[in-house]
Coordinates of C-alpha atoms and ligand atoms in Angstrom, one line a residue:
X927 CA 261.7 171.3 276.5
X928 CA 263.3 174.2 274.7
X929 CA 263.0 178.0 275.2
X930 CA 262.0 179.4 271.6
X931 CA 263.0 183.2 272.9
X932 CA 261.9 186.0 275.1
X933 CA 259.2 188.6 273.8
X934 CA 258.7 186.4 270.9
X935 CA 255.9 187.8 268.7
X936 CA 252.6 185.8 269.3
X937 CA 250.5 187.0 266.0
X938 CA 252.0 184.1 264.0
X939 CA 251.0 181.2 267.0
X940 CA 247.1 182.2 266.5
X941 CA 245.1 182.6 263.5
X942 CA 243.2 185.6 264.7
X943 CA 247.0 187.0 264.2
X944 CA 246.1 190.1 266.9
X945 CA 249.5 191.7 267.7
X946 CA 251.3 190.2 270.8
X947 CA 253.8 189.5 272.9
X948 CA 255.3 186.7 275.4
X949 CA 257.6 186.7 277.7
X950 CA 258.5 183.1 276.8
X951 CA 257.9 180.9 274.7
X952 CA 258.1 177.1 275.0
X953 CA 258.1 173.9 273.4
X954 CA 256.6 170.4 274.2
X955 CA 258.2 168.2 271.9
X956 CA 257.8 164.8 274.3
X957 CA 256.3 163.5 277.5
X958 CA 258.7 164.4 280.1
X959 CA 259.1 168.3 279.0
X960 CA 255.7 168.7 280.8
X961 CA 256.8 167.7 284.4
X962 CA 259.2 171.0 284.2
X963 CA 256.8 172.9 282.6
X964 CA 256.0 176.4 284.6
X965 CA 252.7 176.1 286.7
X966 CA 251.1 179.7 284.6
X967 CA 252.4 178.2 281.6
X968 CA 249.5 178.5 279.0
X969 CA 249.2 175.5 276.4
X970 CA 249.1 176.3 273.3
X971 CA 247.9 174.0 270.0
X972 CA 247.5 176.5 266.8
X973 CA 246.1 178.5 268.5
X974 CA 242.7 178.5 266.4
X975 CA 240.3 178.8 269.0
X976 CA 242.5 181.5 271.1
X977 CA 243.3 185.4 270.8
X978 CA 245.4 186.9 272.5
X979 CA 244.2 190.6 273.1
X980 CA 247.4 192.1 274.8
X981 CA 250.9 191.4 275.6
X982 CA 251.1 188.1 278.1
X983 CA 253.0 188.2 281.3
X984 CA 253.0 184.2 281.3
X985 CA 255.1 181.5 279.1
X986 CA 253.5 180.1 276.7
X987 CA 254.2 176.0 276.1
X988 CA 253.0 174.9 272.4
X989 CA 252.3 171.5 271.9
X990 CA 254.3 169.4 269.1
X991 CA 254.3 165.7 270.2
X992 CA 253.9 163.8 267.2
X993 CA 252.8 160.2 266.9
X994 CA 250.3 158.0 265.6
X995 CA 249.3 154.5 266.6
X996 CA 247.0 152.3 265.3
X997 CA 245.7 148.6 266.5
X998 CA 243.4 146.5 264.3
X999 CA 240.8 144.7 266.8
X1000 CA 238.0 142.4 265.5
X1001 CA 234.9 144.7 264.8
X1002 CA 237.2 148.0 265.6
X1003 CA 240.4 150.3 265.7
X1004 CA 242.1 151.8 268.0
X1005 CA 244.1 154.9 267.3
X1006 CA 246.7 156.6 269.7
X1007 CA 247.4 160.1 268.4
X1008 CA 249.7 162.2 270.1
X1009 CA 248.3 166.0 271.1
X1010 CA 250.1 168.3 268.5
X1011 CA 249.3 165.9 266.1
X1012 CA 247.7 168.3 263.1
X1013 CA 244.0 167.7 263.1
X1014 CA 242.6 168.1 259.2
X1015 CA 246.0 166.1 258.4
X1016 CA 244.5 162.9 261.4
X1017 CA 241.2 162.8 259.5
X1018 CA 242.7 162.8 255.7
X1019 CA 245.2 159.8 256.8
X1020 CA 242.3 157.5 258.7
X1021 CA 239.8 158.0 256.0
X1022 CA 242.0 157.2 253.5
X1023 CA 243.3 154.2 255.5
X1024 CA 239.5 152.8 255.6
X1025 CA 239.1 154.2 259.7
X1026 CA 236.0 155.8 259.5
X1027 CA 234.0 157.9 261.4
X1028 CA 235.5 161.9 261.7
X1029 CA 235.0 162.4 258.1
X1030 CA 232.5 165.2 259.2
X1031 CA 234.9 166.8 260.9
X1032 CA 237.5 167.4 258.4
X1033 CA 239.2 170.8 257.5
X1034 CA 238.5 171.7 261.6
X1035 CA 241.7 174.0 262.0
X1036 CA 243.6 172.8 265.5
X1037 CA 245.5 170.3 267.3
X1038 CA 244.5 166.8 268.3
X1039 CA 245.3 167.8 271.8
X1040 CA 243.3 170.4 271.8
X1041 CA 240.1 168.9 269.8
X1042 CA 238.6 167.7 273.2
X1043 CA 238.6 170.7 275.0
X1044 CA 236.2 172.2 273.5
X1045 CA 234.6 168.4 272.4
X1046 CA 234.7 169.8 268.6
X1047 CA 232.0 169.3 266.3
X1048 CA 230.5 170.1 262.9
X1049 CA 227.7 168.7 260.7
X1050 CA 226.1 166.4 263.1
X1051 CA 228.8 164.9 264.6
X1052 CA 231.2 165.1 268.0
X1053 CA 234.6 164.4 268.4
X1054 CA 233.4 162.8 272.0
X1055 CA 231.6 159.7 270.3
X1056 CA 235.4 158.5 268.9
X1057 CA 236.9 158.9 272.1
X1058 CA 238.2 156.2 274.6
X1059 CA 240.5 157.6 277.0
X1060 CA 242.8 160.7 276.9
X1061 CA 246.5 160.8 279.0
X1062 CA 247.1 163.7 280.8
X1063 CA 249.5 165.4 282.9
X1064 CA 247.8 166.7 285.9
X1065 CA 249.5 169.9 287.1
X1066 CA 247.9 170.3 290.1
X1067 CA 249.4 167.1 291.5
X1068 CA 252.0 166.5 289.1
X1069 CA 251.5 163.2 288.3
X1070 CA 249.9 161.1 284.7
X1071 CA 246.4 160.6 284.6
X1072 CA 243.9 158.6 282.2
X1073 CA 240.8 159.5 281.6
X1074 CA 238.2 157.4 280.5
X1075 CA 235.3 159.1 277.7
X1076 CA 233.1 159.1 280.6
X1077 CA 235.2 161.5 283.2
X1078 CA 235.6 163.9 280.7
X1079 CA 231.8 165.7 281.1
X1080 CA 231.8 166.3 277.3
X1081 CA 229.2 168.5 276.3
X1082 CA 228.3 171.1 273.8
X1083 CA 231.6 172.6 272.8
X1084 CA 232.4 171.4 276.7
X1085 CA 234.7 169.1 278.9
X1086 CA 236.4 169.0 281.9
X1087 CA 239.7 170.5 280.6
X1088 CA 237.6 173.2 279.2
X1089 CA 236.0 173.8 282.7
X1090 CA 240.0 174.0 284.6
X1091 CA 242.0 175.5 281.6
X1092 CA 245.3 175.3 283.5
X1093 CA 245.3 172.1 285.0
X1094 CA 245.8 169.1 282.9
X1095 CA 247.7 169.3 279.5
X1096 CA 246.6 166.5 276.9
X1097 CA 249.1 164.6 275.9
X1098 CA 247.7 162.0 273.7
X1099 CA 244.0 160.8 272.5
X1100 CA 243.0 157.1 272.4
X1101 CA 239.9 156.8 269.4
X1102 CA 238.3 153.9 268.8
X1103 CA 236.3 153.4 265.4
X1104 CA 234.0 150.6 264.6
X1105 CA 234.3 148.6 261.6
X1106 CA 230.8 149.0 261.2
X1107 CA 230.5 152.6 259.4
X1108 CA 227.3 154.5 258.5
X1109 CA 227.4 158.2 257.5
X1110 CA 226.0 161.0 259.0
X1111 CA 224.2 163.2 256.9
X1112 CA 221.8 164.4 258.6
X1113 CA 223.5 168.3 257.9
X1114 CA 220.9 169.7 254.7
X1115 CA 224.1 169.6 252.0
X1116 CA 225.3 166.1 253.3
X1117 CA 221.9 165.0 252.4
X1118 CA 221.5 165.6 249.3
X1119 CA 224.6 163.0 248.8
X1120 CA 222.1 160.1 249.3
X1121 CA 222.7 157.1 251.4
X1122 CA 224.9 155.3 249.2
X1123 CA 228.1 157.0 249.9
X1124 CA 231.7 156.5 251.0
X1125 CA 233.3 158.1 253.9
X1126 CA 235.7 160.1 250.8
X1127 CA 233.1 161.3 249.5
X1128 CA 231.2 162.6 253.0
X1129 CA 234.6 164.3 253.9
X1130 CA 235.4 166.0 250.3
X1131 CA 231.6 167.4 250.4
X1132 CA 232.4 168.8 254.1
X1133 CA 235.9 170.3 252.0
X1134 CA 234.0 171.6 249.8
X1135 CA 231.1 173.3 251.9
X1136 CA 233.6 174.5 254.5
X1137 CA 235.5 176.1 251.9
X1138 CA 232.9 177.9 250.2
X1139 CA 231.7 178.9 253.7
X1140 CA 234.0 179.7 255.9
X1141 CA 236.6 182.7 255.6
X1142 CA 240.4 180.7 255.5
X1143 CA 242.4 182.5 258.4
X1144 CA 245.4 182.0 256.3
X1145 CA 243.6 184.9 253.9
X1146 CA 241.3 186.2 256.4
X1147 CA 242.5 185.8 260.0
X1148 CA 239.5 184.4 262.1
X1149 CA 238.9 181.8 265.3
X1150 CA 235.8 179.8 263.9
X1151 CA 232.9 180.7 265.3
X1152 CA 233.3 183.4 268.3
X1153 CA 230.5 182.5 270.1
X1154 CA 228.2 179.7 271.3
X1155 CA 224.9 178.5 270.7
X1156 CA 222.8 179.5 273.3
X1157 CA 221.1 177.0 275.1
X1158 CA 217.8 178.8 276.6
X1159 CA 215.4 176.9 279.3
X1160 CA 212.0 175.7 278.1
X1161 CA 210.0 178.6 279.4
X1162 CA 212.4 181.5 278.5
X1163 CA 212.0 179.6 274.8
X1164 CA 208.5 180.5 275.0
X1165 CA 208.6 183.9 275.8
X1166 CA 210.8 183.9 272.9
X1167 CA 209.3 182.3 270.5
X1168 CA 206.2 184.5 270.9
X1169 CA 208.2 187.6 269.7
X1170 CA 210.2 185.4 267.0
X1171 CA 208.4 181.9 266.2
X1172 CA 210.1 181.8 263.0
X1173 CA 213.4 181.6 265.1
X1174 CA 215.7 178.3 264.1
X1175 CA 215.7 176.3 267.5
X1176 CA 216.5 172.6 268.5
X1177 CA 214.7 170.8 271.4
X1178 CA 217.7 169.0 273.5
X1179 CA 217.6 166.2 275.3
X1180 CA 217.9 168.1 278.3
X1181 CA 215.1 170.0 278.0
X1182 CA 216.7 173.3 277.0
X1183 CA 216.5 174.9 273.8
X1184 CA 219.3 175.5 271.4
X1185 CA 219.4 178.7 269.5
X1186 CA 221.3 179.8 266.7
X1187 CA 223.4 182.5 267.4
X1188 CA 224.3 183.4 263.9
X1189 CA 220.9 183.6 262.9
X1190 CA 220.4 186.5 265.4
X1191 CA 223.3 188.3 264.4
X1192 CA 222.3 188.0 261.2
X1193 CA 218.6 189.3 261.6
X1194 CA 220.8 192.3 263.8
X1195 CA 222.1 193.5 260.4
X1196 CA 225.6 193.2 261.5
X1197 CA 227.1 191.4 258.9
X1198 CA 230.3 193.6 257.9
X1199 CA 229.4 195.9 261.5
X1200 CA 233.0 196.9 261.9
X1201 CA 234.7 198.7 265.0
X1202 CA 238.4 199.2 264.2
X1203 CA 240.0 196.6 262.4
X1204 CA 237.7 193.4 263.7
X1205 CA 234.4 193.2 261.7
X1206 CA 231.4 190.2 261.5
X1207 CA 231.9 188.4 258.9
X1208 CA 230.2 189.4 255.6
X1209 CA 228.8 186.1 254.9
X1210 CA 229.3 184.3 258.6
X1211 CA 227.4 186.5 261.0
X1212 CA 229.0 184.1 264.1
X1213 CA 232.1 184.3 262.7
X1214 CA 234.4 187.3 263.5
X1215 CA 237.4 188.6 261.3
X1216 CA 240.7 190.8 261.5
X1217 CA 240.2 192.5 258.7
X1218 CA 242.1 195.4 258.9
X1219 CA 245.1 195.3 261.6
X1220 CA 243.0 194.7 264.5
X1221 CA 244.1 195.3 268.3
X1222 CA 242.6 193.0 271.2
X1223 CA 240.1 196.4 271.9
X1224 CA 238.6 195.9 268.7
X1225 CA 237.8 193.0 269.2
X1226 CA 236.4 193.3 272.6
X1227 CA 234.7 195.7 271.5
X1228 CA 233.0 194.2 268.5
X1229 CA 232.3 191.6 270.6
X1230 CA 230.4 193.1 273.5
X1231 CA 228.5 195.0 271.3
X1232 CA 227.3 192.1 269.6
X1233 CA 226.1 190.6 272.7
X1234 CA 224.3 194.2 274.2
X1235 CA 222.3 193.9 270.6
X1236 CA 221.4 190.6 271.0
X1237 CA 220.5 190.7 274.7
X1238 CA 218.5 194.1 274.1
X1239 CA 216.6 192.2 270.9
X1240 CA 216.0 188.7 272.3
X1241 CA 216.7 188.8 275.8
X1242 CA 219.6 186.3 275.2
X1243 CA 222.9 186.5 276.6
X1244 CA 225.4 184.7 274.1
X1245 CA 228.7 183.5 275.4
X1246 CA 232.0 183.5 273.6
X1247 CA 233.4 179.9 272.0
X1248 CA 236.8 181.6 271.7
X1249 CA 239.1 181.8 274.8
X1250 CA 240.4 185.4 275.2
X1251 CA 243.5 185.8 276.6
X1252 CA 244.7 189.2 278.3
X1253 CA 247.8 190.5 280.3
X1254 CA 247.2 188.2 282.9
X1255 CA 245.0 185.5 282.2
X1256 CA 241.7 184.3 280.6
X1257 CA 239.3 187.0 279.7
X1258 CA 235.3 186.5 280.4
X1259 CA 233.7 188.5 278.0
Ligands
LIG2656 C1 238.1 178.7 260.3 C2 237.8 177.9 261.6 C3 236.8 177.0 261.6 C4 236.5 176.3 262.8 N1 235.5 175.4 262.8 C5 235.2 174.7 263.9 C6 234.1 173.7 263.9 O1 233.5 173.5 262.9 N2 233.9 173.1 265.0 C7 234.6 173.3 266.2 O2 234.3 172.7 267.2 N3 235.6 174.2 266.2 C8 235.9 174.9 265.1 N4 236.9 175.8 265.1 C9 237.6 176.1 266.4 C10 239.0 175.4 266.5 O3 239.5 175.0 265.3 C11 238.9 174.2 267.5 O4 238.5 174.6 268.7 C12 240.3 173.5 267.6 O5 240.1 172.3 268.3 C13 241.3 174.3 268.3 O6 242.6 173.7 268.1 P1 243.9 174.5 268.4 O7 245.0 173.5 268.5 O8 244.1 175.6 267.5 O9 243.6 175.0 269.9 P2 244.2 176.3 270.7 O10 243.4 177.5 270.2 O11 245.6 176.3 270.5 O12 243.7 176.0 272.1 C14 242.3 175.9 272.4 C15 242.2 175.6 273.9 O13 242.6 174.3 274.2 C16 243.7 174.3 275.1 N5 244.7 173.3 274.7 C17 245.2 173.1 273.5 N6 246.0 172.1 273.5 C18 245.9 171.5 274.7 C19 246.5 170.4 275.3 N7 247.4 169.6 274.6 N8 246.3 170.1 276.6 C20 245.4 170.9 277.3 N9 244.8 172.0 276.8 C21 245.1 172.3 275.5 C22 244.3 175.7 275.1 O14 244.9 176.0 276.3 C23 243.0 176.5 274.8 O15 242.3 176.7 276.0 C24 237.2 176.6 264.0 C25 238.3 177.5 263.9 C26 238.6 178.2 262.8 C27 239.7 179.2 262.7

């Protein structure tokens, strides 16, 4: 493992590019960097789902083990990707080597290592139904662990490694991808592709879509989508929905009631609400933007507000997808 520098500047390691400092800076590059690797060392993908609001007091260790395997079985593949393995760059090389399956979830920003943390998902699909096992280096006992799909309590943007941030650090994922391919379009402009499609064509609509939707944090420095969906319990939904019944919602499984969160921004008026230089999105009410040399306060700022109108409108408190990083540690908003 090599040191990159001391008080290296952290605005270019995330793309919500918030002005920052570490102490240290360091590199996983292959498997046996992370049995030296500082116990309040923070691991670090792209840092696309991350901000970092202030200086930080602890090293840093970004993730660049490369490495792609892939083993043809009878009716499926298996695929061994390494954790700083680019994500976009996974899903354009398996589609076009006929492995189907995460064609929906193209042009996600990230790491591979970092895709199950927050079990990533877009347009009807989860990055959990792919997944086997995942190797790990627990840091807590310092040894290798495997875990299969099943130990890793995915859920909605949700896993174990999500739920203990400091304690294992992912150091490769183990797909598997049936032969047997059928697209999802269930998503409104997926549909209107028909059935009769191939998975190129699913993942160059989701491009397309995502391009025209989402601000490019190369242009517009963003995270994605800064906070959850709420999920609401059956009989706050009808309290709710008396007030709002033309509210989008979506009955779960589990008997809870997603919400959109966007939707209630939106309805908030807050589109382009700006409080220093962080604003909402003009177009993306969930997603939130540096638009104009924004400090971590801004942000905060922004974002608290957001949730005080919600809460005071709907009764609903939202949570932040994003992980916040301050001084010391992770930030609860
Ligand atoms: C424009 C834009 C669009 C987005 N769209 C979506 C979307 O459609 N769906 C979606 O789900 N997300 C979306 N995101 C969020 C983000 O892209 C994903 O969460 C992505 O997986 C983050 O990858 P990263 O490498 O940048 O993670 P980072 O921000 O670097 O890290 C995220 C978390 O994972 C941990 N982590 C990273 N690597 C490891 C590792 N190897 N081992 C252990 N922990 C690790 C970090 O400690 C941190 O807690 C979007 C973001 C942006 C900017």
């Amino acid at each position: 493992m090599n040191k990159l520098s001391v008080f290296e500047d952290l605005s270019k390691f995330h793309t919500f590019r918030l002005p920052s400092k570490a102490r240290s800076i360091l590199t996983i590059r292959e498997r046996k960097d992370v049995e030296s690797l500082p116990r309040n060392a923070y691991v670090l993908g792209e840092g696309s789902n991350t901000l970092f609001l202030t200086d930080i007091s602890f090293p840093i260790a970004l993730m660049r083990m490369q490495g792609i395997t892939i083993t043809e079985a009878a009716d499926h593949w298996l695929v061994d990707v390494a954790a700083g393995e680019n994500w976009h760059q996974l899903v354009i090389n398996l589609t076009a080597q006929g492995i189907y399956g995460l064609e929906n979830l193209a042009l996600i920003p990230g790491t591979v290592g970092a895709a199950p943390v927050q079990n990533i998902g877009a347009y009807g699909v989860e990055v959990a139904q792919f997944i086997r096992e995942i190797e790990t280096w627990d840091r807590e006992r310092s040894t290798y662990q495997v875990f299969p799909a099943a130990e890793c309590q995915f859920g909605y943007r949700d896993s174990v490694f999500k739920q203990n941030p400091m304690r294992w650090v992912i150091l490769s994922v183990r797909f598997e991808f049936p032969k047997a391919w059928n697209p999802v379009l269930t998503y409104g402009e997926l549909a209107a592709l028909g059935g009769d499609v191939s998975a190129a064509t699913v993942m160059n609509a989701v491009i397309s879509i995502r391009q025209n939707k989402l601000p490019d944090p190369a242009v517009i420095p963003n995270a994605g989508s800064f906070f959850k969906n709420p999920e609401i319990s059956q009989a706050q939904w009808q309290q709710v929905q008396q007030d709002y019944p033309q509210m989008p919602h979506y009955h779960l499984p589990s008997g809870k009631v997603k919400l959109a969160a966007g939707w209630m921004i939106d309805q908030l008026q807050l589109k382009g609400h700006r409080i220093g230089g962080a604003a909402v999105h003009d177009r993306q009410a969930l997603v939130l933007v540096n638009s104009h040399n924004a400090v971590g306060d801004d942000v905060v700022c922004l974002a608290r507000y957001i949730q005080q109108q919600v809460h005071k409108m709907y009764g609903v408190e939202l949570e932040a997808e994003v992980r916040l990083l301050a001084q010391k540690g992770l930030v609860i908003l």
